[in-house]
């Protein structure tokens, strides 16, 4: 049998048809793949949006629960609940029953024996075992679903543990909350047309369900394959997603979220059979849900803002919230932290945070920018605190305090270090550069028997932070045993400083000032020393910083002034030579009128010309430029000359020289120390810089003097640039009165 030949025309047709079929197959395959991918992406985006929505409503529920708790806490008045008896407490909640939250059905006070006193006058016996705050382990508890005795509404209860001064439980302040009111403010809305929320308590009972008749019931599927969708299982082991069957046997998808404040589980149910209808309006639904969430959040925030505004106008929270950041004030922070400390079995961590050189930022950028920075910084710290379930408060200026329970010091430090690294990265994008620093202290269960208070913990953290000083590579410091040794030494110094002043353990030394034009003495600086019988001879850096912190420095200043005045008058009466002596005015003298009154009252007791006294003020003073200018002008009016000490070591700008009319600029010793090599030579760059500073000072008609001159090369260089005076070991160390008087005779 012969095979039939295919004509070229037919072959061409068949070839074209095959190519078309292959092309169609490829196109259809690609189209199918694209469609599947698009549907998969749509499904993924949809479920992601559901997770976002669930998270949003979880936050809304948390916000509402916290709002209820704040409403309940507003009834807590220290004088009533900590010091009052049961009758006074019950009378108080009855009296202010009309002010309770609109969703509260009852207020009650529950005693440890189970007796409950209600704000409407009822007195009932309750099962003590179901009120966990009575065992002293929980400070706050939210119950599951229930119907109160004699009531007909579904409710849940919130209870705050009230403690006595010794930490024992005095009772519970509680309220029953209407589930209907709670739903209306949180989950009382459907998502789309078919999805809805379910809220379960810790035992698996429905608190919220689309079918209100099911509220108070639980669900257990008949098919064991879907047992993970039982409400009891969901309440105990919530996961992000479940596939199972509902009570009617329909395939469902569940996405869940935990409500940490109450231990409840929020679930979102979607019928998988209707997913094809969901794909089409997916984008609209997503936008709709986002808008709803935003509106709800805005509504809640508006309600919260109006509530705060109301209380502020009524002056009920003036001492509770900081007006700039809306954080607790330090006073309220200490009250709340002290309550937390009553739990004897817990470990705690305290953090004090501030910003390096905040005074400089405030002066150079202005108060408005500084406040904006404080607000930004407080937002970062509040987020960190919220994540750790702690409390936060703001103290003076840029000082913040954070306090929370920890499980271990090691774990807490790891979390803290991670957050510090995140802080440092995040603040890089801020409009002005700033650098935070932190002081840390810990409280262990055994420490509480030692009577350590929250104020002591703050003091420890503050002291640790102060040891960081100007090291920009170190962001935090932890209070430890070495710091304890130092603080014990400081406590000893503080405990003996008053007696030491009375016993004249402090004495004055005089370091000569030499004219560089002829090497003759032209003045001296009075320096204080302390010869303690127990600690030995101490130089100023050992005690002056402490005295500046505790305020004792002002007393010591006046002691030095008096000793200097006595010495000068004694020399004048003996007919001996004398030169002008400068005395230091510490940074703590920040009230010009008071300083001038006290200083002149002491000075007037002696017959001394004011030309023999020079007052040295600090560039790094806590006083602003206006205050420094005021004091300088008042001193000039009385005939005294004024020098600016340690010039160049502070944070002020050079234009302060045109504002503050000082007579002399004393340059900080670090100008020479940091630029002098082992042979005593000053490097070229430093020489040029110092020459410019001296020239600038002379143009402003200021005398110049350098501290810390220790080598001939330094002396020769300063003389070559026409610096006026020098002070340092090259000429003389600080001298006693007798040696100084002899030095004057030899170098006049």
XYZ file of C-alpha atoms in Angstrom:
748
model
C 0.000 0.000 0.000
C 1.450 3.309 -0.998
C 1.641 6.186 1.366
C -0.154 9.263 0.261
C 2.144 12.208 -0.270
C 1.275 15.435 1.480
C 1.279 18.389 -0.757
C 3.552 21.335 0.103
C 0.506 23.493 0.643
C -0.920 21.049 3.193
C 2.470 20.674 4.884
C 2.732 24.424 5.201
C -0.768 24.581 6.667
C 0.010 21.806 9.167
C 3.337 23.438 10.117
C 1.675 26.800 10.693
C -1.067 25.092 12.705
C 1.489 23.318 14.922
C 3.439 26.546 15.488
C 0.199 28.301 16.342
C -0.791 25.504 18.693
C 2.621 25.654 20.405
C 2.441 29.454 20.579
C -1.096 29.285 21.950
C -0.004 26.709 24.496
C 2.886 28.902 25.609
C 0.672 31.982 25.782
C -2.028 30.103 27.676
C 0.561 28.611 30.022
C 2.135 31.991 30.697
C -1.285 33.535 31.095
C -2.292 30.769 33.485
C 0.917 31.174 35.438
C 0.447 34.952 35.578
C -3.196 34.547 36.594
C -2.287 32.060 39.319
C 0.491 34.325 40.489
C -1.808 37.334 40.468
C -4.484 35.416 42.373
C -1.885 34.130 44.806
C -0.540 37.649 45.320
C -4.085 38.934 45.715
C -4.784 36.180 48.239
C -1.515 36.904 50.068
C -2.202 40.628 50.061
C -5.740 39.983 51.234
C -4.697 37.783 54.133
C -1.916 40.226 54.986
C -4.520 42.965 55.113
C -6.646 40.757 57.367
C -3.680 40.275 59.681
C -3.127 44.035 59.666
C -6.794 44.601 60.413
C -6.740 42.040 63.199
C -3.663 43.676 64.673
C -5.372 47.064 64.421
C -8.484 45.837 66.206
C -6.292 44.071 68.781
C -4.682 47.430 69.506
C -8.102 49.068 69.638
C -9.252 46.461 72.166
C -6.045 47.006 74.160
C -6.550 50.770 74.037
C -10.141 50.408 75.233
C -9.151 48.022 78.049
C -6.414 50.457 79.107
C -8.958 53.285 78.916
C -11.258 51.302 81.256
C -8.302 50.679 83.555
C -7.455 54.404 83.610
C -11.115 55.112 84.463
C -10.939 52.604 87.307
C -7.589 53.978 88.487
C -9.010 57.488 88.606
C -10.913 56.377 91.713
C -7.709 55.488 93.484
C -6.829 58.264 95.903
C -3.819 57.530 98.109
C -5.342 59.095 101.218
C -8.518 56.967 100.933
C -7.247 53.581 99.791
C -3.935 53.453 101.641
C -4.946 55.124 104.876
C -8.745 54.784 105.015
C -10.744 51.931 106.481
C -13.252 49.777 104.607
C -16.208 51.981 105.512
C -14.460 55.113 104.198
C -13.487 53.349 100.965
C -17.028 52.065 100.376
C -18.520 55.499 101.110
C -16.058 56.999 98.620
C -17.014 54.724 95.702
C -20.717 55.190 96.516
C -20.299 58.947 96.572
C -18.583 59.056 93.173
C -20.557 56.261 91.537
C -22.143 58.797 89.183
C -18.721 59.580 87.691
C -17.975 56.009 86.640
C -17.311 55.136 83.003
C -20.478 54.879 80.900
C -19.735 51.188 80.244
C -19.289 50.320 83.954
C -22.343 48.576 85.409
C -20.969 48.444 88.940
C -18.048 49.490 91.068
C -17.133 47.329 94.023
C -14.525 46.890 96.719
C -13.670 43.243 97.504
C -12.069 42.256 100.800
C -9.685 39.272 101.155
C -12.461 37.310 102.943
C -14.672 37.487 99.815
C -17.036 40.253 100.978
C -17.819 42.626 98.104
C -19.272 46.111 98.659
C -20.914 47.603 95.552
C -21.302 51.259 94.704
C -25.085 50.800 94.435
C -25.251 49.516 98.029
C -25.257 45.727 97.425
C -23.112 43.533 99.645
C -22.308 40.050 98.286
C -20.047 37.136 99.042
C -17.691 36.181 96.188
C -15.515 33.132 95.540
C -12.035 34.233 96.649
C -10.333 31.637 94.419
C -11.627 33.371 91.281
C -10.185 36.769 92.212
C -6.475 36.314 91.614
C -5.375 39.701 92.869
C -6.131 38.611 96.434
C -3.155 36.216 96.455
C -0.746 39.146 96.071
C 0.824 37.966 92.805
C -1.176 40.130 90.404
C -1.601 43.900 90.605
C -4.250 43.965 87.890
C -6.602 41.311 86.498
C -9.268 41.132 83.780
C -11.719 38.248 84.097
C -13.435 36.211 81.442
C -17.119 36.428 80.488
C -19.750 36.281 83.180
C -23.131 37.521 84.393
C -22.970 39.267 87.779
C -25.356 38.110 90.509
C -28.768 39.691 90.041
C -27.791 41.063 86.614
C -29.047 40.319 83.140
C -26.203 41.634 80.988
C -23.050 39.849 79.858
C -20.064 41.412 81.567
C -16.430 40.995 82.382
C -14.668 42.338 85.440
C -11.526 44.420 85.931
C -9.820 44.436 89.317
C -6.911 46.538 90.634
C -5.062 45.236 93.695
C -4.947 47.700 96.587
C -2.017 47.246 98.975
C -1.228 48.406 102.455
C 1.921 50.338 103.265
C 3.707 47.061 104.141
C 2.863 45.529 100.756
C 0.103 43.198 101.937
C -3.124 43.064 99.957
C -5.842 45.269 101.436
C -8.500 44.434 98.861
C -9.498 44.766 95.231
C -11.070 47.791 93.542
C -13.170 46.330 90.737
C -15.781 47.096 88.149
C -18.069 45.055 85.932
C -18.000 46.189 82.302
C -20.913 45.871 79.906
C -19.960 43.597 77.002
C -22.485 45.420 74.774
C -20.798 48.763 75.436
C -17.364 47.208 74.980
C -18.385 45.684 71.610
C -19.850 48.958 70.414
C -16.477 50.679 70.970
C -14.231 47.930 69.591
C -15.358 44.993 67.432
C -18.959 45.940 66.778
C -18.385 46.192 63.033
C -18.249 43.661 60.194
C -15.287 43.526 57.858
C -16.676 43.422 54.329
C -20.011 41.618 53.967
C -19.206 38.144 55.301
C -16.247 38.306 57.679
C -16.661 39.091 61.341
C -14.786 39.052 64.628
C -14.924 36.552 67.446
C -13.413 37.312 70.842
C -12.738 34.482 73.308
C -11.856 34.621 76.961
C -9.166 32.441 78.503
C -11.555 29.493 78.944
C -12.790 29.510 75.343
C -16.133 31.261 75.910
C -17.307 33.733 73.263
C -17.226 37.352 74.488
C -17.937 38.658 70.986
C -19.618 36.701 68.164
C -21.689 37.740 65.112
C -24.536 35.653 66.478
C -25.210 37.201 69.889
C -27.059 34.068 71.013
C -23.703 32.241 71.051
C -22.061 34.689 73.473
C -21.126 32.772 76.603
C -20.824 29.434 74.749
C -17.808 27.535 73.376
C -17.300 25.539 70.158
C -15.966 21.980 69.771
C -15.977 20.511 66.160
C -17.346 17.011 65.595
C -14.618 16.161 63.081
C -11.324 15.389 64.972
C -9.379 16.586 61.919
C -10.368 20.137 62.776
C -9.964 19.995 66.552
C -7.450 22.854 66.398
C -10.345 25.204 65.651
C -12.106 24.484 68.939
C -12.456 27.669 70.951
C -10.821 26.038 73.981
C -7.771 25.155 71.869
C -7.654 28.618 70.312
C -7.814 30.269 73.726
C -4.982 28.116 75.081
C -2.780 27.878 71.973
C -3.456 30.808 69.614
C -1.615 30.690 66.298
C -1.561 33.031 63.334
C -3.765 30.882 61.043
C -6.091 27.848 61.232
C -8.050 25.939 58.596
C -11.075 24.024 59.793
C -14.852 23.727 59.698
C -17.424 25.855 61.399
C -20.508 24.611 63.242
C -22.360 24.235 59.888
C -19.566 22.203 58.288
C -18.331 24.984 55.983
C -14.602 25.246 55.311
C -13.252 28.309 57.157
C -10.038 30.233 57.576
C -9.201 31.664 60.997
C -6.558 34.256 61.781
C -5.973 34.995 65.462
C -4.257 37.456 67.765
C -3.641 37.553 71.518
C -4.890 40.443 73.697
C -2.050 40.662 76.269
C -3.890 42.838 78.796
C -6.586 40.186 79.400
C -5.214 36.956 77.919
C -8.126 36.910 75.465
C -7.946 35.673 71.860
C -9.286 37.687 68.924
C -10.168 35.651 65.807
C -11.327 36.608 62.324
C -13.421 34.057 60.405
C -13.583 33.923 56.598
C -15.467 31.395 54.419
C -13.022 29.861 51.932
C -15.896 29.015 49.539
C -16.384 32.683 48.835
C -12.751 33.630 48.224
C -13.360 34.184 44.492
C -15.830 36.928 45.362
C -13.333 38.419 47.799
C -10.568 38.720 45.198
C -12.489 41.272 43.112
C -13.180 43.886 45.784
C -9.951 43.057 47.641
C -8.312 46.427 47.079
C -11.463 48.355 47.975
C -11.995 46.269 51.086
C -8.398 46.789 52.153
C -8.666 50.552 51.746
C -12.024 50.478 53.484
C -10.571 48.570 56.444
C -7.605 50.923 56.704
C -9.892 53.951 56.649
C -12.121 52.363 59.303
C -9.091 51.571 61.482
C -7.720 55.099 61.091
C -11.102 56.643 61.871
C -11.531 54.443 64.930
C -8.028 55.252 66.174
C -8.574 58.975 65.481
C -11.889 58.777 67.345
C -10.281 57.059 70.338
C -7.391 59.518 70.350
C -9.839 62.432 70.159
C -11.817 61.017 73.071
C -8.606 60.547 75.045
C -7.424 64.075 74.204
C -10.759 65.587 75.238
C -10.709 63.578 78.457
C -7.192 64.773 79.289
C -8.150 68.334 78.411
C -11.180 68.104 80.694
C -9.125 66.892 83.653
C -6.410 69.449 83.005
C -8.981 72.232 82.992
C -10.326 70.889 86.252
C -6.752 70.871 87.577
C -7.089 67.218 88.524
C -3.930 65.961 86.807
C -1.606 68.938 87.059
C 0.901 66.920 89.076
C 0.416 63.684 87.142
C 1.284 64.406 83.513
C 4.129 66.395 81.993
C 2.474 69.044 79.757
C 5.009 68.710 76.903
C 5.351 64.922 76.514
C 2.177 63.796 78.325
C 4.342 61.349 80.272
C 4.090 61.033 84.044
C 5.900 63.673 86.041
C 8.788 62.465 88.163
C 6.610 62.840 91.259
C 3.914 60.556 89.857
C 6.520 58.206 88.392
C 8.027 57.693 91.847
C 4.567 56.997 93.319
C 3.767 54.335 90.680
C 7.248 52.794 90.849
C 6.986 52.549 94.630
C 3.749 50.577 94.202
C 5.571 48.156 91.897
C 8.307 47.698 94.504
C 5.771 46.241 96.931
C 6.058 42.965 95.035
C 8.863 41.490 97.141
C 9.699 38.610 94.795
C 10.441 40.543 91.590
C 13.608 41.955 90.059
C 13.619 45.472 88.654
C 15.677 47.654 86.329
C 15.754 51.459 86.407
C 17.100 53.626 83.579
C 17.784 57.340 83.726
C 18.182 58.871 80.263
C 19.154 62.319 79.064
C 20.893 64.067 76.137
C 24.532 65.128 76.025
C 24.972 68.901 75.936
C 21.239 69.624 75.994
C 21.948 73.053 77.514
C 24.068 73.865 74.471
C 21.258 72.732 72.120
C 18.748 74.855 74.036
C 20.966 77.953 73.887
C 22.001 77.655 70.238
C 18.828 76.310 68.579
C 16.201 77.905 70.789
C 13.548 76.615 73.150
C 11.105 75.605 70.405
C 13.631 73.315 68.660
C 14.752 71.937 72.030
C 11.146 71.103 72.978
C 10.668 69.394 69.610
C 13.770 67.298 70.323
C 12.485 66.379 73.797
C 9.176 65.273 72.265
C 10.964 63.150 69.647
C 13.233 61.583 72.281
C 10.287 60.865 74.587
C 8.518 59.034 71.730
C 11.513 56.718 71.272
C 11.740 56.040 75.012
C 7.962 55.520 75.343
C 8.040 52.849 72.583
C 10.906 51.059 74.329
C 9.055 51.230 77.649
C 5.775 49.969 76.160
C 7.524 46.975 74.587
C 8.888 46.034 78.021
C 5.582 46.690 79.857
C 7.273 49.267 82.075
C 6.491 52.804 83.231
C 8.149 56.072 82.199
C 8.252 59.603 83.570
C 9.934 62.902 82.751
C 11.932 64.926 85.232
C 13.636 68.277 84.744
C 14.537 69.357 81.164
C 15.878 66.312 79.250
C 15.823 63.800 82.113
C 13.632 60.684 81.737
C 13.110 57.717 84.055
C 12.106 54.163 83.009
C 11.241 51.336 85.399
C 10.142 47.753 84.746
C 10.257 44.202 86.024
C 12.922 41.847 84.649
C 13.519 38.103 84.748
C 17.315 38.331 84.760
C 19.958 41.048 84.650
C 21.759 39.348 81.760
C 18.656 39.185 79.583
C 17.654 42.765 80.470
C 21.112 44.057 79.524
C 21.010 42.253 76.164
C 17.616 43.781 75.359
C 18.834 47.205 76.483
C 21.964 47.032 74.306
C 19.888 46.041 71.269
C 17.588 49.004 71.840
C 20.502 51.419 72.310
C 21.900 50.302 68.939
C 18.472 50.874 67.373
C 18.317 54.329 69.024
C 21.691 55.326 67.611
C 20.665 54.267 64.102
C 17.264 55.924 64.244
C 18.444 59.286 65.557
C 20.918 59.642 62.677
C 18.003 60.793 60.526
C 16.933 63.506 62.988
C 17.275 67.097 61.771
C 19.900 68.085 64.369
C 22.588 65.782 65.798
C 22.203 64.652 69.402
C 23.587 61.863 71.543
C 21.658 60.130 74.337
C 23.251 58.675 77.431
C 21.884 56.315 80.080
C 22.520 55.330 83.676
C 21.318 51.903 84.868
C 20.628 50.422 88.283
C 19.092 47.113 89.379
C 17.091 45.972 92.379
C 17.187 42.303 93.406
C 14.662 40.691 95.803
C 17.271 40.584 98.579
C 17.980 44.331 98.236
C 14.464 45.273 99.353
C 15.214 44.218 102.922
C 17.920 46.914 102.937
C 15.251 49.553 102.506
C 16.340 50.732 99.051
C 13.742 53.141 97.675
C 12.944 54.241 94.139
C 14.683 57.533 94.933
C 17.829 55.583 95.861
C 17.663 53.643 92.585
C 17.343 56.905 90.652
C 20.329 58.267 92.561
C 22.383 55.178 91.692
C 21.453 55.384 87.996
C 22.170 59.115 87.948
C 25.544 58.589 89.584
C 26.419 55.842 87.084
C 25.445 58.147 84.209
C 27.616 60.954 85.574
C 30.706 58.716 85.237
C 30.339 58.667 81.434
C 31.430 62.306 81.285
C 32.436 63.363 77.731
C 33.271 59.953 76.251
C 31.154 59.894 73.070
C 31.919 56.207 72.515
C 30.176 55.252 75.755
C 26.397 55.560 75.813
C 25.594 54.011 79.187
C 27.008 53.094 82.570
C 25.790 50.513 85.095
C 25.870 51.121 88.819
C 28.238 48.568 90.398
C 30.401 47.859 93.431
C 33.203 50.216 92.355
C 30.734 53.006 92.026
C 29.406 51.960 95.429
C 32.870 52.482 96.930
C 33.011 55.925 95.362
C 29.524 56.832 96.509
C 30.348 55.601 100.035
C 33.387 57.876 100.000
C 31.212 60.733 98.806
C 28.696 59.962 101.553
C 31.538 60.144 104.085
C 32.652 63.467 102.632
C 29.092 64.797 102.705
C 28.671 63.581 106.271
C 31.813 65.415 107.441
C 31.920 68.548 105.280
C 30.004 70.794 107.696
C 32.147 69.741 110.668
C 35.298 70.082 108.563
C 34.356 73.672 107.773
C 33.765 74.406 111.459
C 37.084 72.749 112.389
C 38.976 74.709 109.714
C 40.178 71.578 107.959
C 39.885 73.564 104.725
C 42.756 75.941 104.028
C 43.782 78.324 101.235
C 46.859 78.108 99.001
C 48.030 80.874 96.651
C 49.415 80.270 93.157
C 51.276 83.287 91.761
C 50.434 84.960 88.448
C 53.512 86.232 86.611
C 53.810 89.024 84.054
C 55.415 87.587 80.921
C 56.986 90.923 80.011
C 59.307 91.042 83.049
C 58.720 87.796 85.056
C 57.441 89.756 88.057
C 54.500 88.743 90.197
C 51.301 90.643 89.377
C 48.696 88.589 91.215
C 47.679 85.173 92.558
C 44.789 82.758 92.574
C 43.342 81.476 95.844
C 42.953 77.667 95.784
C 41.235 75.599 98.460
C 42.569 72.344 99.916
C 41.161 69.951 102.535
C 43.326 68.222 105.105
C 41.033 65.531 106.520
C 42.187 63.552 109.587
C 40.670 60.404 108.056
C 41.068 60.870 104.281
C 44.289 62.875 104.329
C 45.162 65.844 102.145
C 42.637 66.189 99.308
C 42.915 68.280 96.153
C 39.837 70.130 94.804
C 38.937 67.549 92.122
C 38.234 65.108 94.963
C 35.476 67.169 96.580
C 34.571 70.232 94.462
C 32.372 68.332 91.904
C 30.452 66.744 94.795
C 30.032 70.092 96.549
C 28.745 71.596 93.295
C 26.105 68.859 93.087
C 24.925 69.135 96.679
C 25.187 72.947 96.920
C 27.780 73.032 99.729
C 30.207 74.789 97.370
C 28.572 78.158 98.075
C 29.417 77.868 101.780
C 32.965 76.856 100.914
C 33.278 79.805 98.526
C 32.406 82.277 101.271
C 34.851 80.545 103.640
C 37.633 81.032 101.073
C 36.602 84.654 100.493
C 36.810 85.333 104.217
C 40.254 83.704 104.534
C 41.577 85.703 101.561
C 40.203 88.981 102.955
C 41.808 88.275 106.319
C 45.168 87.542 104.701
C 45.156 90.699 102.559
C 44.143 92.903 105.490
C 46.838 91.343 107.667
C 49.491 92.098 105.023
C 48.263 95.679 104.650
C 48.258 96.285 108.410
C 51.816 94.935 108.667
C 52.905 97.179 105.790
C 53.917 94.167 103.753
C 53.692 93.977 99.981
C 50.565 92.435 98.502
C 49.219 91.779 94.986
C 45.634 91.374 93.699
C 44.215 87.958 94.511
C 41.531 86.266 92.473
C 38.840 84.107 94.062
C 36.646 81.607 92.277
C 32.903 82.073 91.984
C 31.412 78.594 91.582
C 28.712 77.757 89.068
C 26.083 77.499 91.826
C 25.856 81.273 92.356
C 23.077 81.876 89.848
C 21.236 84.760 91.548
C 23.153 88.036 91.029
C 21.309 90.022 93.697
C 21.818 87.419 96.433
C 25.469 86.860 95.555
C 26.263 90.547 95.528
C 24.440 91.123 98.821
C 26.268 88.301 100.632
C 29.640 89.046 99.024
C 29.539 92.759 99.799
C 28.300 92.120 103.333
C 31.427 90.034 103.979
C 33.789 92.343 102.065
C 32.612 95.433 103.941
C 33.922 93.961 107.208
C 37.497 94.470 105.993
C 39.450 97.596 105.053
C 40.563 96.365 101.653
C 40.578 98.259 98.331
C 38.386 96.404 95.777
C 41.289 96.653 93.299
C 43.023 93.887 95.257
C 40.213 91.402 94.569
C 39.435 89.735 91.261
C 36.484 87.366 90.818
C 36.911 84.441 88.431
C 33.699 83.193 86.837
C 33.411 79.932 84.908
C 32.640 79.779 81.201
C 30.969 76.407 81.844
C 28.627 77.908 84.406
C 24.976 76.808 84.581
C 24.125 80.506 84.353
C 22.968 81.878 81.041
C 24.738 84.783 79.357
C 22.268 87.351 80.711
C 22.920 86.264 84.314
C 26.695 86.269 83.800
C 26.482 89.722 82.278
C 24.374 90.974 85.188
C 26.825 89.691 87.823
C 29.836 91.067 85.916
C 28.310 94.526 85.669
C 27.415 94.525 89.380
C 30.988 93.553 90.332
C 32.413 96.276 88.093
C 30.143 98.813 89.759
C 31.699 97.933 93.144
C 35.244 98.303 91.755
C 36.215 94.625 91.319
C 37.795 93.195 88.186
C 36.369 90.011 86.621
C 38.132 87.137 84.861
C 36.586 84.315 82.857
C 38.163 81.079 84.103
C 38.886 77.990 81.956
C 38.015 79.898 78.801
C 37.821 77.633 75.748
C 36.814 74.495 77.639
C 33.041 75.046 77.624
C 30.256 74.930 75.070
C 29.564 78.637 74.630
C 30.175 80.489 71.423
C 32.838 83.197 71.016
C 30.219 85.898 70.630
C 29.598 85.662 74.392
C 32.799 87.716 74.783
C 31.052 90.699 73.241
C 28.107 90.280 75.635
C 29.896 89.657 78.949
C 32.297 92.524 79.787
C 34.996 90.534 81.614
C 38.447 92.100 82.064
C 40.612 88.987 81.824
C 40.467 85.728 79.880
C 42.112 82.760 81.612
C 42.793 80.058 79.047
C 42.272 76.472 80.124
C 45.426 74.435 80.817
C 44.354 71.849 78.219
C 45.300 74.286 75.445
C 48.930 73.675 76.424
C 48.786 70.130 77.797
C 47.100 68.621 74.731
C 49.551 70.207 72.266
C 52.881 69.885 74.119
C 55.185 66.959 73.237
C 57.558 65.073 75.543
C 60.275 67.688 74.975
C 57.941 70.454 76.154
C 57.455 71.928 72.653
C 54.072 73.118 71.357
C 53.117 71.871 67.891
C 52.779 74.398 65.043
C 49.008 74.106 64.526
C 48.343 74.681 68.222
C 50.708 77.673 68.230
C 48.791 79.275 65.381
C 45.436 78.649 67.058
C 46.613 80.036 70.425
C 48.089 83.083 68.688
C 44.727 83.773 67.017
C 42.898 83.495 70.371
C 45.306 85.872 72.100
C 45.090 88.330 69.199
C 41.283 88.170 69.282
C 41.301 88.811 73.032
C 43.529 91.862 72.642
C 41.268 93.232 69.912
C 38.444 92.951 72.423
C 40.643 94.749 74.996
C 40.863 91.759 77.346
C 43.943 90.814 79.343
C 45.133 87.240 78.746
C 46.573 84.642 81.088
C 47.393 80.986 80.510
C 47.104 78.327 83.208
C 49.258 75.198 83.328
C 52.543 76.709 82.104
C 55.119 74.064 83.007
C 58.035 74.385 80.529
C 60.337 77.148 79.372
C 59.276 76.509 75.766
C 55.671 77.189 76.706
C 56.673 80.366 78.563
C 58.808 81.596 75.645
C 56.077 80.963 73.107
C 53.422 82.803 75.143
C 55.842 85.706 75.622
C 56.481 85.818 71.851
C 52.765 86.266 71.056
C 52.443 88.966 73.733
C 50.272 87.038 76.159
C 50.034 89.119 79.341
C 50.414 86.638 82.204
C 51.197 83.008 83.028
C 50.336 80.741 85.924
C 51.782 77.278 86.506
C 54.469 75.063 87.986
C 57.164 76.617 85.774
C 56.998 79.636 88.062
C 55.540 78.226 91.251
C 53.271 75.612 92.732
C 50.454 76.798 95.060
C 52.000 78.272 98.226
C 50.982 78.646 101.849
C 50.354 82.162 103.211
C 53.882 82.416 104.670
C 55.644 81.113 101.546
C 53.471 83.278 99.303
C 54.326 86.422 101.270
C 58.030 85.568 100.867
C 57.519 84.899 97.115
C 56.053 88.399 96.697
C 59.136 89.953 98.265
C 61.475 88.032 95.968
C 59.588 88.594 92.705
C 58.210 92.128 92.917
